[in-house]
Short mmCIF file of C-alpha atoms and ligand atoms in Angstrom, two decimals:
data_model
loop_
_atom_site.label_atom_id
_atom_site.label_comp_id
_atom_site.label_asym_id
_atom_site.label_seq_id
_atom_site.Cartn_x
_atom_site.Cartn_y
_atom_site.Cartn_z
CA UNK A 1 -8.86 2.53 -2.61
CA UNK A 2 -11.06 5.58 -2.97
CA UNK A 3 -14.74 5.80 -3.73
CA UNK A 4 -16.38 3.39 -1.27
CA UNK A 5 -18.49 6.17 0.25
CA UNK A 6 -19.65 7.49 -3.11
CA UNK A 7 -20.42 3.98 -4.37
CA UNK A 8 -22.75 3.51 -1.40
CA UNK A 9 -24.28 6.98 -1.68
CA UNK A 10 -25.15 6.43 -5.34
CA UNK A 11 -27.21 3.43 -4.23
CA UNK A 12 -28.80 5.08 -1.20
CA UNK A 13 -26.82 2.77 1.11
CA UNK A 14 -24.87 3.62 4.27
CA UNK A 15 -21.13 4.31 3.71
CA UNK A 16 -20.15 1.10 5.46
CA UNK A 17 -21.85 -0.90 2.68
CA UNK A 18 -19.38 0.72 0.31
CA UNK A 19 -16.50 -0.37 2.54
CA UNK A 20 -17.96 -3.88 2.71
CA UNK A 21 -17.98 -4.03 -1.08
CA UNK A 22 -14.49 -2.51 -0.98
CA UNK A 23 -13.28 -5.53 0.98
CA UNK A 24 -14.56 -7.79 -1.83
CA UNK A 25 -12.48 -5.73 -4.26
CA UNK A 26 -9.47 -6.11 -1.95
CA UNK A 27 -9.89 -9.89 -2.30
CA UNK A 28 -10.33 -9.93 -6.07
CA UNK A 29 -7.55 -7.41 -6.69
CA UNK A 30 -5.07 -9.31 -4.50
CA UNK A 31 -5.34 -12.33 -6.78
CA UNK A 32 -5.87 -10.38 -10.00
CA UNK A 33 -2.56 -8.59 -9.41
CA UNK A 34 -0.74 -11.85 -8.91
CA UNK A 35 -2.31 -13.34 -12.06
CA UNK A 36 -1.08 -10.29 -13.97
CA UNK A 37 2.51 -10.81 -12.81
CA UNK A 38 2.68 -8.29 -9.98
CA UNK A 39 5.12 -9.30 -7.22
CA UNK A 40 4.09 -6.85 -4.53
CA UNK A 41 0.79 -5.05 -4.03
CA UNK A 42 0.40 -2.33 -1.41
CA UNK A 43 -3.11 -1.26 -0.44
CA UNK A 44 -3.72 2.01 1.40
CA UNK A 45 -6.34 0.61 3.76
CA UNK A 46 -6.32 3.12 6.63
CA UNK A 47 -4.45 6.40 6.93
CA UNK A 48 -3.35 8.25 10.05
CA UNK A 49 -5.91 10.89 9.05
CA UNK A 50 -8.76 8.36 8.79
CA UNK A 51 -9.16 8.32 12.61
CA UNK A 52 -10.86 11.72 12.20
CA UNK A 53 -13.82 10.11 10.41
CA UNK A 54 -17.08 9.62 12.38
CA UNK A 55 -16.47 7.13 15.19
CA UNK A 56 -19.06 4.66 13.90
CA UNK A 57 -17.32 4.54 10.50
CA UNK A 58 -13.88 4.05 12.12
CA UNK A 59 -15.31 1.27 14.31
CA UNK A 60 -16.95 -0.40 11.32
CA UNK A 61 -13.70 -0.24 9.32
CA UNK A 62 -11.78 -1.88 12.19
CA UNK A 63 -14.48 -4.54 12.40
CA UNK A 64 -14.23 -5.20 8.66
CA UNK A 65 -10.47 -5.43 8.86
CA UNK A 66 -10.71 -7.96 11.69
CA UNK A 67 -13.30 -9.99 9.78
CA UNK A 68 -11.15 -9.86 6.63
CA UNK A 69 -7.98 -11.00 8.42
CA UNK A 70 -9.78 -13.87 10.16
CA UNK A 71 -11.21 -15.05 6.86
CA UNK A 72 -8.09 -14.60 4.74
CA UNK A 73 -5.46 -16.29 6.90
CA UNK A 74 -6.29 -19.74 5.48
CA UNK A 75 -6.43 -18.38 1.93
CA UNK A 76 -3.06 -16.66 2.27
CA UNK A 77 -1.44 -19.83 3.57
CA UNK A 78 -3.07 -21.98 0.89
CA UNK A 79 -2.30 -19.56 -1.95
CA UNK A 80 1.16 -18.59 -0.71
CA UNK A 81 0.56 -14.89 -0.17
CA UNK A 82 2.98 -13.19 2.18
CA UNK A 83 1.32 -10.51 4.30
CA UNK A 84 3.20 -7.47 5.54
CA UNK A 85 2.18 -4.08 6.87
CA UNK A 86 3.47 -0.53 6.88
CA UNK A 87 2.31 2.12 9.33
CA UNK A 88 1.97 2.56 13.07
CA UNK A 89 0.18 -0.74 13.56
CA UNK A 90 0.93 -0.65 17.29
CA UNK A 91 -1.90 1.92 17.54
CA UNK A 92 -4.44 -0.37 15.85
CA UNK A 93 -7.01 -2.19 18.03
CA UNK A 94 -5.44 -5.13 19.96
CA UNK A 95 -7.62 -7.69 18.14
CA UNK A 96 -6.43 -6.46 14.75
CA UNK A 97 -2.79 -6.39 15.95
CA UNK A 98 -3.02 -9.99 17.13
CA UNK A 99 -4.46 -11.18 13.81
CA UNK A 100 -1.82 -9.24 11.92
CA UNK A 101 0.98 -10.79 14.00
CA UNK A 102 -0.35 -14.32 13.41
CA UNK A 103 -0.90 -13.83 9.68
CA UNK A 104 2.47 -12.15 9.14
CA UNK A 105 4.24 -14.93 11.06
CA UNK A 106 2.45 -17.76 9.23
CA UNK A 107 3.10 -16.32 5.78
CA UNK A 108 6.61 -14.90 6.24
CA UNK A 109 8.35 -17.68 4.30
CA UNK A 110 6.43 -17.08 1.04
CA UNK A 111 8.58 -15.31 -1.52
CA UNK A 112 6.59 -15.18 -4.79
CA UNK A 113 3.97 -12.61 -3.93
CA UNK A 114 3.51 -10.08 -1.13
CA UNK A 115 0.46 -8.13 -0.07
CA UNK A 116 1.31 -5.05 1.99
CA UNK A 117 -1.45 -3.37 3.96
CA UNK A 118 -0.82 0.28 4.80
CA UNK A 119 -2.54 0.59 8.18
CA UNK A 120 -2.50 3.73 10.30
CA UNK A 121 -0.08 4.86 7.61
CA UNK A 122 0.94 8.37 6.65
CA UNK A 123 4.06 9.27 4.71
CA UNK A 124 4.86 12.26 6.90
CA UNK A 125 4.50 10.15 10.05
CA UNK A 126 6.77 7.57 8.44
CA UNK A 127 9.42 10.20 7.68
CA UNK A 128 9.26 11.48 11.28
CA UNK A 129 9.55 7.91 12.63
CA UNK A 130 12.49 7.21 10.32
CA UNK A 131 14.28 10.46 11.24
CA UNK A 132 13.84 9.66 14.92
CA UNK A 133 15.15 6.09 14.50
CA UNK A 134 18.06 7.35 12.40
CA UNK A 135 18.94 10.02 15.01
CA UNK A 136 18.81 7.37 17.75
CA UNK A 137 21.15 5.14 15.71
CA UNK A 138 23.58 8.05 15.26
CA UNK A 139 23.42 8.83 19.00
CA UNK A 140 24.11 5.15 19.77
CA UNK A 141 27.10 5.16 17.44
CA UNK A 142 25.50 2.68 15.02
CA UNK A 143 25.42 5.19 12.14
CA UNK A 144 27.85 7.97 11.29
CA UNK A 145 26.10 11.29 10.64
CA UNK A 146 28.49 12.24 7.86
CA UNK A 147 27.86 8.98 5.99
CA UNK A 148 24.15 9.87 5.71
CA UNK A 149 22.92 8.98 2.22
CA UNK A 150 19.58 8.01 0.74
CA UNK A 151 20.58 4.33 0.88
CA UNK A 152 21.26 4.68 4.61
CA UNK A 153 18.14 6.69 5.47
CA UNK A 154 15.98 4.33 3.38
CA UNK A 155 16.79 1.57 5.89
CA UNK A 156 14.81 3.45 8.55
CA UNK A 157 11.57 3.73 6.56
CA UNK A 158 8.75 1.22 7.16
CA UNK A 159 9.52 -0.08 3.66
CA UNK A 160 13.23 -0.66 4.44
CA UNK A 161 13.57 -3.97 2.63
CA UNK A 162 10.82 -3.47 0.04
CA UNK A 163 11.28 -2.23 -3.53
CA UNK A 164 9.91 1.20 -4.45
CA UNK A 165 6.51 1.10 -6.16
CA UNK A 166 6.66 1.16 -9.96
CA UNK A 167 3.01 2.07 -10.39
CA UNK A 168 0.58 3.92 -8.11
CA UNK A 169 -3.11 3.67 -8.99
CA UNK A 170 -5.72 5.93 -7.43
CA UNK A 171 -9.37 5.19 -8.01
CA UNK A 172 -12.51 7.36 -8.01
CA UNK A 173 -11.18 10.28 -10.06
CA UNK A 174 -9.15 11.83 -7.23
CA UNK A 175 -5.80 13.12 -8.47
CA UNK A 176 -3.95 13.65 -5.19
CA UNK A 177 -1.21 11.64 -3.45
CA UNK A 178 -2.78 12.09 0.00
CA UNK A 179 0.30 11.30 2.06
CA UNK A 180 0.95 7.93 0.40
CA UNK A 181 4.56 6.66 0.05
CA UNK A 182 5.82 10.16 -0.73
CA UNK A 183 9.51 9.24 -0.78
CA UNK A 184 9.16 5.76 -2.23
CA UNK A 185 6.97 6.96 -5.11
CA UNK A 186 9.58 9.53 -6.21
CA UNK A 187 9.94 7.78 -9.58
CA UNK A 188 6.66 5.86 -9.67
CA UNK A 189 4.25 6.15 -12.57
CA UNK A 190 0.76 7.31 -11.60
CA UNK A 191 -2.51 6.14 -13.11
CA UNK A 192 -5.72 7.87 -12.07
CA UNK A 193 -8.97 6.14 -12.92
CA UNK A 194 -12.54 7.39 -12.46
CA UNK A 195 -13.67 3.89 -11.41
CA UNK A 196 -14.87 3.74 -7.79
CA UNK A 197 -12.93 1.19 -5.72
CA UNK A 198 -15.88 -1.23 -5.24
CA UNK A 199 -16.27 -1.36 -9.06
CA UNK A 200 -12.53 -1.81 -9.76
CA UNK A 201 -11.98 -5.04 -11.72
CA UNK A 202 -9.12 -7.16 -13.00
CA UNK A 203 -9.66 -5.52 -16.42
CA UNK A 204 -9.18 -2.08 -14.83
CA UNK A 205 -5.97 -3.28 -13.22
CA UNK A 206 -4.78 -4.78 -16.51
CA UNK A 207 -5.55 -1.46 -18.26
CA UNK A 208 -3.51 0.46 -15.66
CA UNK A 209 -0.58 -1.94 -16.12
CA UNK A 210 -0.87 -1.60 -19.93
CA UNK A 211 -0.73 2.19 -19.51
CA UNK A 212 2.33 1.79 -17.25
CA UNK A 213 4.03 -0.36 -19.90
CA UNK A 214 3.61 2.42 -22.47
CA UNK A 215 5.40 4.99 -20.31
CA UNK A 216 9.06 5.79 -20.75
CA UNK A 217 10.76 5.85 -17.35
CA UNK A 218 13.79 8.11 -17.45
CA UNK A 219 14.77 8.41 -13.77
CA UNK A 220 16.20 11.87 -14.44
CA UNK A 221 18.08 10.86 -17.58
CA UNK A 222 17.39 11.66 -21.23
CA UNK A 223 15.19 9.60 -23.51
CA UNK A 224 18.26 8.64 -25.60
CA UNK A 225 20.07 7.41 -22.52
CA UNK A 226 17.32 5.08 -21.41
CA UNK A 227 16.37 3.80 -24.87
CA UNK A 228 19.53 4.12 -26.94
CA UNK A 229 22.94 2.49 -26.90
CA UNK A 230 24.46 5.33 -24.81
CA UNK A 231 26.02 3.95 -21.63
CA UNK A 232 24.83 5.53 -18.40
CA UNK A 233 27.41 6.80 -15.96
CA UNK A 234 26.60 6.46 -12.28
CA UNK A 235 27.16 9.62 -10.25
C1 FPP B 301 -11.63 5.40 0.86
O1 FPP B 301 -12.94 5.54 0.34
C2 FPP B 301 -11.50 4.14 1.55
C3 FPP B 301 -11.11 4.01 2.84
C4 FPP B 301 -10.72 5.14 3.69
C5 FPP B 301 -11.05 2.69 3.49
C6 FPP B 301 -10.61 1.56 2.64
C7 FPP B 301 -10.91 0.35 3.39
C8 FPP B 301 -11.42 -0.80 2.88
C9 FPP B 301 -11.60 -1.04 1.45
C10 FPP B 301 -11.84 -1.89 3.79
C11 FPP B 301 -10.87 -2.37 4.80
C12 FPP B 301 -9.57 -2.78 4.25
C13 FPP B 301 -9.10 -4.04 4.14
C14 FPP B 301 -7.72 -4.26 3.62
C15 FPP B 301 -9.88 -5.22 4.49
P1 FPP B 301 -13.86 6.69 0.89
O2 FPP B 301 -14.65 6.17 2.04
O3 FPP B 301 -13.05 7.89 1.19
O4 FPP B 301 -14.82 6.94 -0.32
P2 FPP B 301 -15.41 8.35 -0.77
O5 FPP B 301 -14.22 9.17 -1.17
O6 FPP B 301 -16.29 7.98 -1.91
O7 FPP B 301 -16.16 8.91 0.41
#
């Protein structure tokens, strides 16, 4: 969700105004995605690196998050949106943690559509956390080291029971991954758009999905294998 700061700067406004507008886009995009048939939407809302921003900006972002969660709980329940998080949320402010716990609990039975907020998230941190949890499970005799496979290790990631992303969209013209779902996005399609996050609309999302639908996903196989009658052989 990049470009909030630049959106504000272009208008001579403080950066936090860009984030405030960014929250509006979070709202519209959450429902736009569902309308367009998306089952799970993950938003990179706050990274482990974002703590290094000026303290007033970090404080304002936490305030916005708290405001957003307070306001959205009713909407999520009414519109059957399941909320989940990935990241070290136990290091988020206590007020935010409490709201997250309540919202996650009250929406956990919804199955049609899930919004995942990446909060205090970093892919490298996630891999370290997963490796530590996996090592602890091996030490406790719950996993056998020699059985280690991707399917096993995957169960220790924050996203354990979530599907891998099919499409990753980055706004504002940046063409980096920036520590986002590095392992899970191994076979994702990427769409980079110059649109700043506060200006991102349902039409932009639809265009990204249309672009995704044009791509041929080969998952390491040949074009003939994925499109033709040739049967694939599992290794
Ligand atoms: C990146 O834009 C955006 C962020 C680091 C924060 C995103 C947060 C929100 C949209 C609001 C809070 C989230 C929720 C889910 C309510 P940037 O500030 O780096 O923009 P720039 O690259 O133009 O400076």
